[in-house]
Coordinates of C-alpha atoms in Angstrom, one line a residue:
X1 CA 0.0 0.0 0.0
X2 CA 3.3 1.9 -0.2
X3 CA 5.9 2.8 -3.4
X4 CA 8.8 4.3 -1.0
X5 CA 10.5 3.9 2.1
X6 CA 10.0 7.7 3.6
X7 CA 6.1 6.7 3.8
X8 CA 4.4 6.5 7.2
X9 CA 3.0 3.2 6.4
X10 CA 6.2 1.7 5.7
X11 CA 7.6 -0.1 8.4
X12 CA 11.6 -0.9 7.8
X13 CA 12.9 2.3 9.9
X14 CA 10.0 3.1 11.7
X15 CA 12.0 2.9 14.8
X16 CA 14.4 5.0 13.4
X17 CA 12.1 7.0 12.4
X18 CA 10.9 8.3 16.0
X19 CA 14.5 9.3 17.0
X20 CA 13.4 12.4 14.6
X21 CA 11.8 15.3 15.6
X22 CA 9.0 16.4 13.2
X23 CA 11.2 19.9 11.9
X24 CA 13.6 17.0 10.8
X25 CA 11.6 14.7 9.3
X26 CA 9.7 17.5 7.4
X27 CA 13.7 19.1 6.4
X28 CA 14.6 15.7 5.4
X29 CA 11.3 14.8 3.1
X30 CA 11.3 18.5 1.6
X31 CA 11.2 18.9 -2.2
X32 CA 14.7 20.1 -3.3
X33 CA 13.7 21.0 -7.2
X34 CA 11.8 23.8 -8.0
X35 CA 8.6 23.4 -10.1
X36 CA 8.3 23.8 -13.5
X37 CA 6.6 26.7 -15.1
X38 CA 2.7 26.6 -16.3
X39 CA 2.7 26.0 -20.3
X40 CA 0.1 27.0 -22.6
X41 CA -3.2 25.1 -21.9
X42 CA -4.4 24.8 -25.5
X43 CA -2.6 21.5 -26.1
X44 CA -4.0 18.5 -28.3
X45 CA -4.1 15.3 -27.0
X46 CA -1.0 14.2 -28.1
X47 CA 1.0 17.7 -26.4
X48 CA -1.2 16.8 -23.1
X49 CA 0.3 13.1 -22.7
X50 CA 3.9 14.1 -23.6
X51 CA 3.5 16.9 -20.9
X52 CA 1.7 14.4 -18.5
X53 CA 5.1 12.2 -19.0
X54 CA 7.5 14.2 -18.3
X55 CA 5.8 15.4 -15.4
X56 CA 5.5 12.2 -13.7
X57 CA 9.4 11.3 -14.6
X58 CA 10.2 14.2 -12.9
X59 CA 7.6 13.5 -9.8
X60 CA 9.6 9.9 -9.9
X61 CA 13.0 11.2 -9.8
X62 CA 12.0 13.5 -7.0
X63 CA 10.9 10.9 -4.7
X64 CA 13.8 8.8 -5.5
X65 CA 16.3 11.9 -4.3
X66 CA 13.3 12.0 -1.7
X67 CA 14.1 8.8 -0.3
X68 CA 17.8 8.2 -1.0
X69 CA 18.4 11.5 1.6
X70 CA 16.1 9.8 3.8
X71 CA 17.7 6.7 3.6
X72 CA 20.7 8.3 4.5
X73 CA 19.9 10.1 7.5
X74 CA 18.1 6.5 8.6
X75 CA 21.2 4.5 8.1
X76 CA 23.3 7.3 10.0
X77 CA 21.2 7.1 13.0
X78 CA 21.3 3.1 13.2
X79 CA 24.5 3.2 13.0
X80 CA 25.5 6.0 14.7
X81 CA 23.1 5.8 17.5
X82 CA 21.9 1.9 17.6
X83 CA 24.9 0.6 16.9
X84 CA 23.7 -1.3 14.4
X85 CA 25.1 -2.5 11.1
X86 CA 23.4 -1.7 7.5
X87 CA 25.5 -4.4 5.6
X88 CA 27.6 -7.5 7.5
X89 CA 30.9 -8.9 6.9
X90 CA 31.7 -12.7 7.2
X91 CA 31.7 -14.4 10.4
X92 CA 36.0 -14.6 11.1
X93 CA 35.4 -10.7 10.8
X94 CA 32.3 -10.5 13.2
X95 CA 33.9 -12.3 15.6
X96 CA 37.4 -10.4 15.7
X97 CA 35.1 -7.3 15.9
X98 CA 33.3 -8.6 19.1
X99 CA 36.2 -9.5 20.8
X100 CA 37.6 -6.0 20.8
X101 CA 34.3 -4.5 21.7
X102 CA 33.4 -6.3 24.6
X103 CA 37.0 -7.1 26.1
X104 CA 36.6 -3.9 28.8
X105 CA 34.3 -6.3 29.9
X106 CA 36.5 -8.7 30.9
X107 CA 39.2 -8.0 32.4
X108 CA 41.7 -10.8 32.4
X109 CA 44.6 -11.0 35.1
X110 CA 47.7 -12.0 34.0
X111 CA 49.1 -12.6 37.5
X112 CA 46.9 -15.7 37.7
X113 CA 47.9 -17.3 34.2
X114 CA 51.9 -16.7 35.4
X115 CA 51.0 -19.0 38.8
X116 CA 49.0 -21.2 37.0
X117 CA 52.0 -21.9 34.3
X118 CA 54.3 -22.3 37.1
X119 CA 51.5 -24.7 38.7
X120 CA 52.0 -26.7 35.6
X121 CA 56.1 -26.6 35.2
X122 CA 55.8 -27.6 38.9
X123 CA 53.6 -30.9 37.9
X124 CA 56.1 -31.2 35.1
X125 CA 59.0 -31.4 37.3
X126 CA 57.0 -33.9 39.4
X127 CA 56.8 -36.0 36.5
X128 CA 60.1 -35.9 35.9
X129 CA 60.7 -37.2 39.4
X130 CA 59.2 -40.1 38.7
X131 CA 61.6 -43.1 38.4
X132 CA 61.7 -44.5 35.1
X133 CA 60.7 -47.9 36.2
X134 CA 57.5 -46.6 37.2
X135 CA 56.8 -45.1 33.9
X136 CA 53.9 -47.1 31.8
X137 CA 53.0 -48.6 34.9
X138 CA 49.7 -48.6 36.9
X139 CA 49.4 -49.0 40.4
X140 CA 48.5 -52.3 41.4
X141 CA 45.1 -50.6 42.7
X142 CA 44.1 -48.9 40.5
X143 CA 41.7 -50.7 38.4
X144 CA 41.1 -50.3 34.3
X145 CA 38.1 -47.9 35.0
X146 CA 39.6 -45.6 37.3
X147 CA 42.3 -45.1 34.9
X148 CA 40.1 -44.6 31.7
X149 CA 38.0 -42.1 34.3
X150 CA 41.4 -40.4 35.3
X151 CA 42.6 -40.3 31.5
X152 CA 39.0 -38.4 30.6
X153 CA 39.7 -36.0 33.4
X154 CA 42.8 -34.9 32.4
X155 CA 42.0 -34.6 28.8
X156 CA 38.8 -32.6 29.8
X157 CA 41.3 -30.1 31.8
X158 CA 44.2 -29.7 28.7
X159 CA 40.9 -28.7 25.9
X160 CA 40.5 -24.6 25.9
X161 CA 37.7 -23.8 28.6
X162 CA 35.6 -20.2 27.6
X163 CA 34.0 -18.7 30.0
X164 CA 30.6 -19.4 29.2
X165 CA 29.3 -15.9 30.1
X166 CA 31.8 -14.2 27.7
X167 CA 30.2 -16.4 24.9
X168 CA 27.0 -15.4 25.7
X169 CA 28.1 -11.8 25.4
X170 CA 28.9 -12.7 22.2
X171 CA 26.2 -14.1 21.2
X172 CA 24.3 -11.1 22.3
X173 CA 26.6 -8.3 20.4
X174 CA 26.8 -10.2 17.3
X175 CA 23.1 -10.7 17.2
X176 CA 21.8 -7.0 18.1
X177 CA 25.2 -5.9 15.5
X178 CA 25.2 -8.0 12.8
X179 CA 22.0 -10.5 13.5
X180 CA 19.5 -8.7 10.6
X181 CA 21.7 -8.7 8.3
X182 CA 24.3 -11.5 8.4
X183 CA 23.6 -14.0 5.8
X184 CA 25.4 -17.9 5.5
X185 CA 27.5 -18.4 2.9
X186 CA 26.6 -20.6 -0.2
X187 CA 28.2 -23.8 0.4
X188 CA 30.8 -23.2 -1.9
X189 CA 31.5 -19.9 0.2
X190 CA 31.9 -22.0 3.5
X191 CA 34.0 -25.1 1.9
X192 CA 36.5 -22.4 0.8
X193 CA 36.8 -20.9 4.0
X194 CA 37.6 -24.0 5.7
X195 CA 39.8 -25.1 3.0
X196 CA 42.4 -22.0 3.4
X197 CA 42.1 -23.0 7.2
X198 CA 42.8 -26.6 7.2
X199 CA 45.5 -25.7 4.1
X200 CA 47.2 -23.4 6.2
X201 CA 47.0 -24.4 9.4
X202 CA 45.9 -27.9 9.8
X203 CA 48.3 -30.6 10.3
X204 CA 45.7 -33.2 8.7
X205 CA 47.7 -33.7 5.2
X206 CA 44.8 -35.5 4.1
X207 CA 41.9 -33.0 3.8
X208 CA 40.0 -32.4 1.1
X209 CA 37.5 -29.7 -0.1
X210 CA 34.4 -31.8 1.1
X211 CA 33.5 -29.3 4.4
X212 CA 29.8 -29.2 4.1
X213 CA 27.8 -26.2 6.4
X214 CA 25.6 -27.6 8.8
X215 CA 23.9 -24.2 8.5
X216 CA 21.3 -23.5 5.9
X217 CA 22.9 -21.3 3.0
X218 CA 21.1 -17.8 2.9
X219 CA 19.9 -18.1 6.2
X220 CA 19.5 -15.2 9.2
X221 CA 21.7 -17.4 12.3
X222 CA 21.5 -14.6 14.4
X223 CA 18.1 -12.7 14.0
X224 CA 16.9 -13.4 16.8
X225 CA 19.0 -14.7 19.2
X226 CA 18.8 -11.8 21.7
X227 CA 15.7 -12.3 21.5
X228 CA 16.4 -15.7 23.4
X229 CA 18.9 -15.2 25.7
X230 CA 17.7 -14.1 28.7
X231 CA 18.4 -10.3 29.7
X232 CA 18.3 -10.3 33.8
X233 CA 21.4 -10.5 35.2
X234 CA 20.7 -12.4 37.5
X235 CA 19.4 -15.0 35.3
X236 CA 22.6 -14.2 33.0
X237 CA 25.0 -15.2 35.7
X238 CA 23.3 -18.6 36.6
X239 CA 23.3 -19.4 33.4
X240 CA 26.8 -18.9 32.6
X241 CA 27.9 -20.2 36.3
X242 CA 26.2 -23.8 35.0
X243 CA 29.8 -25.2 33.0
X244 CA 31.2 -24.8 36.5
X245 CA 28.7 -26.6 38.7
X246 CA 28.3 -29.4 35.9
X247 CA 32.1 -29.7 36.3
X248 CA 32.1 -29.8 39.8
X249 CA 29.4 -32.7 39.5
X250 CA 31.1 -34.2 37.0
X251 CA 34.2 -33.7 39.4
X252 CA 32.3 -35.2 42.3
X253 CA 31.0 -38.5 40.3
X254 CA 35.0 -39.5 39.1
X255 CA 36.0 -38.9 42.5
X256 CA 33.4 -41.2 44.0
X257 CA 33.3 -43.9 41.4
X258 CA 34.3 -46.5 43.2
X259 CA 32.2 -46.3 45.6
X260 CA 29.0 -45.9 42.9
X261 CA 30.5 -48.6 40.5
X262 CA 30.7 -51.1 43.8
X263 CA 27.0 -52.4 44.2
X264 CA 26.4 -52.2 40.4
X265 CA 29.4 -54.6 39.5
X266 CA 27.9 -56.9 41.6
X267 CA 24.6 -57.3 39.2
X268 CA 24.1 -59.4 36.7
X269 CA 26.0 -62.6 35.5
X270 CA 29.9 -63.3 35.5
X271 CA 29.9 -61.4 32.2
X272 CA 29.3 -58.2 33.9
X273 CA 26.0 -58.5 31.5
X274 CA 23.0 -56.7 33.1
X275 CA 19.5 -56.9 31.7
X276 CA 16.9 -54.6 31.1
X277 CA 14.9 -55.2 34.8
X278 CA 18.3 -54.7 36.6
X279 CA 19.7 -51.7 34.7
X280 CA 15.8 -49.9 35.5
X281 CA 16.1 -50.8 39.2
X282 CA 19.7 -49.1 39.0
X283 CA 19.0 -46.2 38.1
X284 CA 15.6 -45.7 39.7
X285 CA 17.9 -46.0 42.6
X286 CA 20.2 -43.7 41.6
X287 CA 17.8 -40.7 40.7
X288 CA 15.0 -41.6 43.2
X289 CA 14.5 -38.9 45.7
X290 CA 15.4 -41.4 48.6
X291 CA 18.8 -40.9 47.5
X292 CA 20.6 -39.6 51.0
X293 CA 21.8 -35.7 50.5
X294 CA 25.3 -37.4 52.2
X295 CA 25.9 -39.6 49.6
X296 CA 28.5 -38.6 46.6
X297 CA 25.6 -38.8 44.0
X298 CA 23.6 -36.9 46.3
X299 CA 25.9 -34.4 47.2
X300 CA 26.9 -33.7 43.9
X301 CA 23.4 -33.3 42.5
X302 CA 22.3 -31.1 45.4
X303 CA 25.3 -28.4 44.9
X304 CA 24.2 -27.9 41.3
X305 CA 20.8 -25.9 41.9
X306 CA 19.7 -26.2 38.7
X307 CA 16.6 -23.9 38.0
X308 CA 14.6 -25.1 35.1
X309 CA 14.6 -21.2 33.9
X310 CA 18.2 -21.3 33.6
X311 CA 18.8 -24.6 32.7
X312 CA 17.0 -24.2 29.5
X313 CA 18.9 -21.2 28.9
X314 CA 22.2 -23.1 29.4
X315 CA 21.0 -25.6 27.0
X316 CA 19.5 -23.0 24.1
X317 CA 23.1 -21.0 24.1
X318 CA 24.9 -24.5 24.2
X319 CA 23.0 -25.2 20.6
X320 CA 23.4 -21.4 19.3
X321 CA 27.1 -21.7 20.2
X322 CA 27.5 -25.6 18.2
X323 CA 27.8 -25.9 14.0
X324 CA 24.7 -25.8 14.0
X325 CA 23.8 -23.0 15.9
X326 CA 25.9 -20.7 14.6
X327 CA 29.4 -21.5 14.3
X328 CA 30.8 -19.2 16.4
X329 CA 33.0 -21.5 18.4
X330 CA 34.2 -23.4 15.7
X331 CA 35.4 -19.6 14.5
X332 CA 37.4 -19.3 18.2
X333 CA 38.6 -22.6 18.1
X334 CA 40.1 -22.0 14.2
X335 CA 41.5 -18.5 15.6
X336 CA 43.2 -20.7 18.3
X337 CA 44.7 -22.7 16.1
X338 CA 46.4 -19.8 13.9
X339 CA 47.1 -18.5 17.4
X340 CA 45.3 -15.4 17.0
X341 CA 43.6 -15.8 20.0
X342 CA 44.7 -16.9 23.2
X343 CA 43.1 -18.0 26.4
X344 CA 43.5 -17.0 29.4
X345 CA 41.8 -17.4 32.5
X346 CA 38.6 -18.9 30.5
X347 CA 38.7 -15.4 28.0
X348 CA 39.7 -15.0 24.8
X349 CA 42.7 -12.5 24.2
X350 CA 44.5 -11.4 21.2
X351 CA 47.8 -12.6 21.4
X352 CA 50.8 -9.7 20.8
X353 CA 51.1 -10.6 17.3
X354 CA 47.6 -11.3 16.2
X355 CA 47.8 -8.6 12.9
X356 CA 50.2 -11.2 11.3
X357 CA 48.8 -14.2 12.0
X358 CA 45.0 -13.6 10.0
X359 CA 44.8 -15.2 6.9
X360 CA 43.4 -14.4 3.5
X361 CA 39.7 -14.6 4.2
X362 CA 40.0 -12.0 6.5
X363 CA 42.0 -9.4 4.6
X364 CA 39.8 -9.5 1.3
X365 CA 36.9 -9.0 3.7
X366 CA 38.4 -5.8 4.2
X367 CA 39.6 -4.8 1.2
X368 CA 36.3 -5.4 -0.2
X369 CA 33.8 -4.3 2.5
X370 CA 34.8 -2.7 5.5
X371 CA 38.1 -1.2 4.8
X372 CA 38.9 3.1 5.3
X373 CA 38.4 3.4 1.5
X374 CA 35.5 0.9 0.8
X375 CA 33.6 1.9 3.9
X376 CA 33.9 5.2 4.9
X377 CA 30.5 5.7 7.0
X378 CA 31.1 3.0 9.1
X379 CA 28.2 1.0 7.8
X380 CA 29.7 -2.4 9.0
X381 CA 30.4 -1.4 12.1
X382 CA 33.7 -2.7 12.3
X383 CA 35.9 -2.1 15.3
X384 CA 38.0 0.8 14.5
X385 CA 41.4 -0.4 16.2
X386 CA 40.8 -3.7 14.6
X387 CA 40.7 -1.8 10.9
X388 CA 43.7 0.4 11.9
X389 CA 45.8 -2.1 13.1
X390 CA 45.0 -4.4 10.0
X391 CA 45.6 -1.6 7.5
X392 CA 48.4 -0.3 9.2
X393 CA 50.4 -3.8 9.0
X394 CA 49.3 -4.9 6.1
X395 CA 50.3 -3.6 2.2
X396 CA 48.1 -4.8 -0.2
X397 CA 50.3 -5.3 -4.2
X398 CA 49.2 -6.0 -7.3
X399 CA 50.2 -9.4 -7.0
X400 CA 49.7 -10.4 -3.1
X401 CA 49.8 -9.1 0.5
X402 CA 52.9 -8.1 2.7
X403 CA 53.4 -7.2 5.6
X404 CA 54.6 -3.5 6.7
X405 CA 57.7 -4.7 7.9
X406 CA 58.5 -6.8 5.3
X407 CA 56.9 -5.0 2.0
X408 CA 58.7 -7.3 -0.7
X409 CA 58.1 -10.6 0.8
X410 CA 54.8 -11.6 -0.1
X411 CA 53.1 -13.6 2.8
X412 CA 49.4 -14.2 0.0
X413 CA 50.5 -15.0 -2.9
X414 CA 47.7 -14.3 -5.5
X415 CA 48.9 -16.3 -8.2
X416 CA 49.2 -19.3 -6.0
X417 CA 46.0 -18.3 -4.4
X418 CA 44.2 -18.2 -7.6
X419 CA 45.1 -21.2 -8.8
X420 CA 44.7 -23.5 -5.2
X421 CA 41.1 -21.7 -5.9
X422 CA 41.0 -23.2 -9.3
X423 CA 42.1 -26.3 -8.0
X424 CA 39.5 -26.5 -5.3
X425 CA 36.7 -25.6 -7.4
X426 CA 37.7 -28.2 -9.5
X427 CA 37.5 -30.7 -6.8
X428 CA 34.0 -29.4 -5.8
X429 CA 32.9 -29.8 -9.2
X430 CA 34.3 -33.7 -10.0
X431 CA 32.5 -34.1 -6.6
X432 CA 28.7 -32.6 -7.7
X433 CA 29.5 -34.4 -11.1
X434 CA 30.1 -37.9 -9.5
X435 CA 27.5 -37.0 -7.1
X436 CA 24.6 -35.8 -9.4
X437 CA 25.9 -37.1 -12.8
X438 CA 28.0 -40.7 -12.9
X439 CA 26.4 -41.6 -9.3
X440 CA 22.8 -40.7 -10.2
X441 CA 23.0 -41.6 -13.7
X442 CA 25.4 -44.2 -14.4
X443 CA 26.7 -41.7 -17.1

């Protein structure tokens, strides 16, 4: 029921649109050109219609001015004042942005990493107090499970722990940033991406293009995610306090096993096999609600407090953070592994040296989009230090990218780039071809 955006009835800035007072709005959606002077009114049909013409193609090019100023001045204010973006970079970029907006917020201490690396040279040098005739050797007590229990422990501690709260922040900036107007890449898109990773940084010497998004192409991952995470505080901090108490149940169960794992060894036949009757009794006596509060089991589950409020909450940001969610961190896991990012004390930190460690994907995201030159409003709402620092440290030549220090050696080759593109697509397509041609076919 509307042709252009500056009408009332239309809808896309009408939030923006209020921030406006009505001298503005009316200075903004004021005719510019003046109007054209009355003709002769003794014209034939044919002098009427060509009058009538160009008098609506210059009505039409007036609204269009009309609305490209208002446009404008819309745009300005969402990005100026909402902080939101009017166009979206790719995800690598997104999250490299976040991290510099919302590290105030976290505050990590580096006085606590330095004990806890010295914690860890001290277990080191316990280790290698250990005579080497003990080496290999379990204790002759410790039995197969509590070694396999103690092996998962250990392996848990040595993975990269984020603070669950600082992805959520995430979550919530790149959504109300980016959320509207982030699209997923085609398929093609997101094979590639992984492919320069995996190329680059992997030490798999086996992969091939065959990375397939677990996301659907041309969707909207973040829309409405803060519309789902929970905005008390309160409620914020349970939620993100929940990795913690899990662990400390988890902590609680290994530690106890033995004495959980005693009564149940004792069912079923010499096997070890239990049936289905026995395996129900078990573990309607494990989660009854006669289960003593002084038991390990019962301890453990009593110190997690578990509202069901925030327990869904825990579980919905669990699946927004996943592949499938959204893929943000499988993005801070990759920027690990090209040791961008570091972490300490459960928060991700740019390491000294980050500038030089990016890789391709992310410097043609700026070139192309959200560089000083190809974005001067700001429209992506890219952090500013992050585009400083990147253009500062980076040279960009005819035929690759250097680095400031080094402005002859080329670190991105674009001939070599080009054709491991070639070569890739190449791949992609043998694969659609056996796939939807030989495969299906026979052909």
């Amino acid at each position: 029921d509307h042709e252009y955006l500056f009408d009332p009835k239309c809808v896309l800035y009408c939030d923006i649109r209020k921030r406006l007072s009505d001298e503005e709005l009316k200075e903004l959606l004021q005719q510019k050109n003046k109007k054209m002077p009355a003709g002769p009114k003794d014209l034939n049909v044919v002098e009427s219609a060509f009058k009538n013409r160009i008098l609506k193609l210059k009505a039409v090019s007036e609204n269009e001015a009309m609305e490209a100023r208002f446009v404008a001045k819309m745009e300005e204010v969402q990005v100026s004042e909402l902080k939101k973006a009017v166009f979206a970079p790719n995800l690598t970029s997104m999250v490299l942005s976040a991290m510099f907006e919302i590290q105030r917020e976290f505050p990590v201490s580096l006085e606590v990493d330095n004990e806890d690396e010295d914690m860890a040279d001290d277990e080191e040098d316990d280790d290698d107090d250990v005579p080497l005739a003990a080496l290999g050797k379990r204790k002759p007590t410790e039995s197969k499970e509590e070694s396999a229990m103690k092996l998962q422990k250990i392996t848990r501690h040595k993975e990269p722990k984020i603070n669950m709260r600082y992805l959520i922040r995430m979550l919530e900036y790149i959504s109300k940033t980016w959320g509207h107007c982030y699209r997923e890449p085609t398929r093609e898109e997101y094979a590639w991406r992984w492919e320069v990773f995996h190329g680059s940084f992997s030490s798999d010497g086996q992969w091939e293009a065959q990375s397939t998004s677990p996301r659907v192409p041309n969707s909207l991952p973040f829309e409405n995610i803060q519309f789902g995470i929970t905005s008390s505080i309160q409620s914020f901090k349970k939620v993100a306090s929940l990795p913690e108490l899990i662990q400390h149940f988890e902590d609680s169960v290994l530690s106890n096993s033995q004495q959980i794992s005693g009564p149940a060894a004792t069912l079923g036949d010499s096997n070890g096999n239990i049936d289905c009757k026995e395996q129900k009794d078990v573990a309607e006596t494990e989660t009854s609600a006669q289960l003593p509060i002084s038991s390990p089991i019962g301890s453990a589950l009593a110190s997690l407090d578990l509202p069901n409020e925030s327990l869904d909450q825990f579980c919905l940001a669990v699946y927004l953070l996943s592949p499938e969610g959204s893929g943000i961190y499988d993005e801070l896991l990759a920027l690990l592994k090209m040791e961008v990012v570091d972490v300490r004390s459960g928060i991700p930190i740019l390491t000294p040296d980050w500038f030089s460690k990016v890789d391709i994907i992310v410097l043609d995201d700026m070139d192309s989009a959200w560089s000083s030159d190809a974005d001067p409003d700001g429209k992506y709402c890219i952090n500013e230090e992050l585009r400083d620092t990147l253009e500062e440290q980076w040279i960009k030549h005819d035929y690759g990218w250097a680095l400031a220090d080094d402005p002859k050696e080329l670190i991105f080759d674009f001939a070599i780039l080009d054709e491991w593109r070639e070569t890739f697509e190449g791949r992609l397509e043998e694969k659609a071809n056996f796939q939807e041609g030989i495969g299906r076919f026979g052909l």
